[in-house]
Coordinates of C-alpha atoms in Angstrom, one line a residue:
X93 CA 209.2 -28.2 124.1
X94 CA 211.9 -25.2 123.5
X95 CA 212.0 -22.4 125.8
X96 CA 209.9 -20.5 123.4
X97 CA 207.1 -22.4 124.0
X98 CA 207.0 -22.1 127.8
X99 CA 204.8 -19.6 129.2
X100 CA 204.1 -18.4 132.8
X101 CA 200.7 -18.2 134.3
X102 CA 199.4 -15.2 132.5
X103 CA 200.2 -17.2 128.9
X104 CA 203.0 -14.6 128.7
X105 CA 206.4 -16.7 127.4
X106 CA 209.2 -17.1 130.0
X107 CA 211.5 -16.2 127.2
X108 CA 210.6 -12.5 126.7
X109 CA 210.4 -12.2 131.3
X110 CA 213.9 -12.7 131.3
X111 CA 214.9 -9.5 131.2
X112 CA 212.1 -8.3 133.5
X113 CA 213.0 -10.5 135.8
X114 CA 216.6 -9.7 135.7
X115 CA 215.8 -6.0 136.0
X116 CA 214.0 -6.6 138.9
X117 CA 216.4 -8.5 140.8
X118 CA 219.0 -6.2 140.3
X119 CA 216.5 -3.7 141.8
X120 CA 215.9 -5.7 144.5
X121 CA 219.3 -6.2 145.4
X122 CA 220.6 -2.3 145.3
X123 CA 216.9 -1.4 147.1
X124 CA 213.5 -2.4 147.9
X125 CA 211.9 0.8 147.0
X126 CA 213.6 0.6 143.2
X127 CA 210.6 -1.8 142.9
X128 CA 207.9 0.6 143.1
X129 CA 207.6 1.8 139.2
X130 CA 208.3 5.2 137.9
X131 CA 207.3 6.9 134.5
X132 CA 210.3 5.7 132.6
X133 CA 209.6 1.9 133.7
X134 CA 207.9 -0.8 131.0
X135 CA 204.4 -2.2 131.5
X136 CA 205.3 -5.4 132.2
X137 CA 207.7 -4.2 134.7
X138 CA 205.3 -2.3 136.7
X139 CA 202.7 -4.9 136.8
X140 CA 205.4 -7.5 137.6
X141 CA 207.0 -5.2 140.1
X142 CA 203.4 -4.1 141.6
X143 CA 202.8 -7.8 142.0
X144 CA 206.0 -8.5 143.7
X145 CA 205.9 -5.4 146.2
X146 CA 202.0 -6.7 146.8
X147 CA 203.0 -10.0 148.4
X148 CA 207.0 -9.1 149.2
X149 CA 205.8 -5.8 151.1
X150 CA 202.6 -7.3 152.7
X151 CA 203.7 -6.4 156.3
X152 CA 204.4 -2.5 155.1
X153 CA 201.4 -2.6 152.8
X154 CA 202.2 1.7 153.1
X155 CA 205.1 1.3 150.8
X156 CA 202.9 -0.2 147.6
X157 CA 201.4 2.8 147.0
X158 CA 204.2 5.6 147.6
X159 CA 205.8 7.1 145.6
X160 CA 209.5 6.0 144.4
X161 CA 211.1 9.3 146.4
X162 CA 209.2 8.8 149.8
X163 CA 209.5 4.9 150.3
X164 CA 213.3 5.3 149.4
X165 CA 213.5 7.6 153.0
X166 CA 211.2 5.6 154.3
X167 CA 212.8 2.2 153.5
X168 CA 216.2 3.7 154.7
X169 CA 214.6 4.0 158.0
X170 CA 217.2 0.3 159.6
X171 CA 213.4 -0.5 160.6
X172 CA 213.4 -1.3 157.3
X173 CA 215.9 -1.7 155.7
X174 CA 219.0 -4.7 156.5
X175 CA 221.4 -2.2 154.7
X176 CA 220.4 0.6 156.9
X177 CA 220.6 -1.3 159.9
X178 CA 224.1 -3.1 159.8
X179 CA 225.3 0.4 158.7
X180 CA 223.6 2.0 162.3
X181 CA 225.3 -0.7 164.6
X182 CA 228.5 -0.4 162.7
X183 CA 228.4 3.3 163.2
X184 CA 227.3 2.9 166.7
X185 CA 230.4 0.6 167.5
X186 CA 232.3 3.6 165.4
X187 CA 230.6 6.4 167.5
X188 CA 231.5 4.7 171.0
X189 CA 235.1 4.4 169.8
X190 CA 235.2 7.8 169.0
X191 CA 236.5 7.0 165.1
X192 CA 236.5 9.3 161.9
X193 CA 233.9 7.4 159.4
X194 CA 234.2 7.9 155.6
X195 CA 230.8 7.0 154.3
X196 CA 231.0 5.9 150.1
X197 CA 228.3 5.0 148.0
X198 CA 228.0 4.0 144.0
X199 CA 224.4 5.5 144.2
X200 CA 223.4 8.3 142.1
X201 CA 220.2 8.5 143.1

């Protein structure tokens, strides 16, 4: 059996998820609130993505349902965010030295 004939659980082949799956990943990795779908994102995306959130955001079952712009603040809130929170000890550290911080990012969003 190739590739092409593998399907997932929902009879939908594992050949044409890779892509989903890879666009979701990277999502995950830059932030969790790039999973929650927008107008521009694919069908399969957003049920894959609302299916992920579902179980990965149980604990913060708030975030699900927002909308893409208010669980980005949200999620940059270090509660909530791993980024967010080595950033606020490291600036903390910075503060208590009484150091100049530069602060880049490759976001445009």
């Amino acid at each position: 059996m190739s590739s092409e004939d593998t399907f997932n659980s929902k009879n939908v082949p594992v050949k044409s998820l890779t892509f989903t799956y890879l666009s979701l990943l990277l999502k995950t990795a830059n932030h969790a609130a790039l999973l929650i779908p927008d107008a521009s994102t694919s069908e399969l995306q957003v049920s894959t993505a609302r299916e992920i959130c579902e179980r990965v955001l149980s604990h913060c079952p708030e975030f699900v349902d927002q909308t893409r712009h208010a669980a980005f603040r949200t999620l940059s809130d270090p509660k909530y965010c791993g980024k967010m929170a080595v950033l606020a000890g490291l600036l903390r550290v910075f503060r208590k030295e009484r150091s100049k911080v530069l602060l880049f990012s490759y976001s445009t969003r």
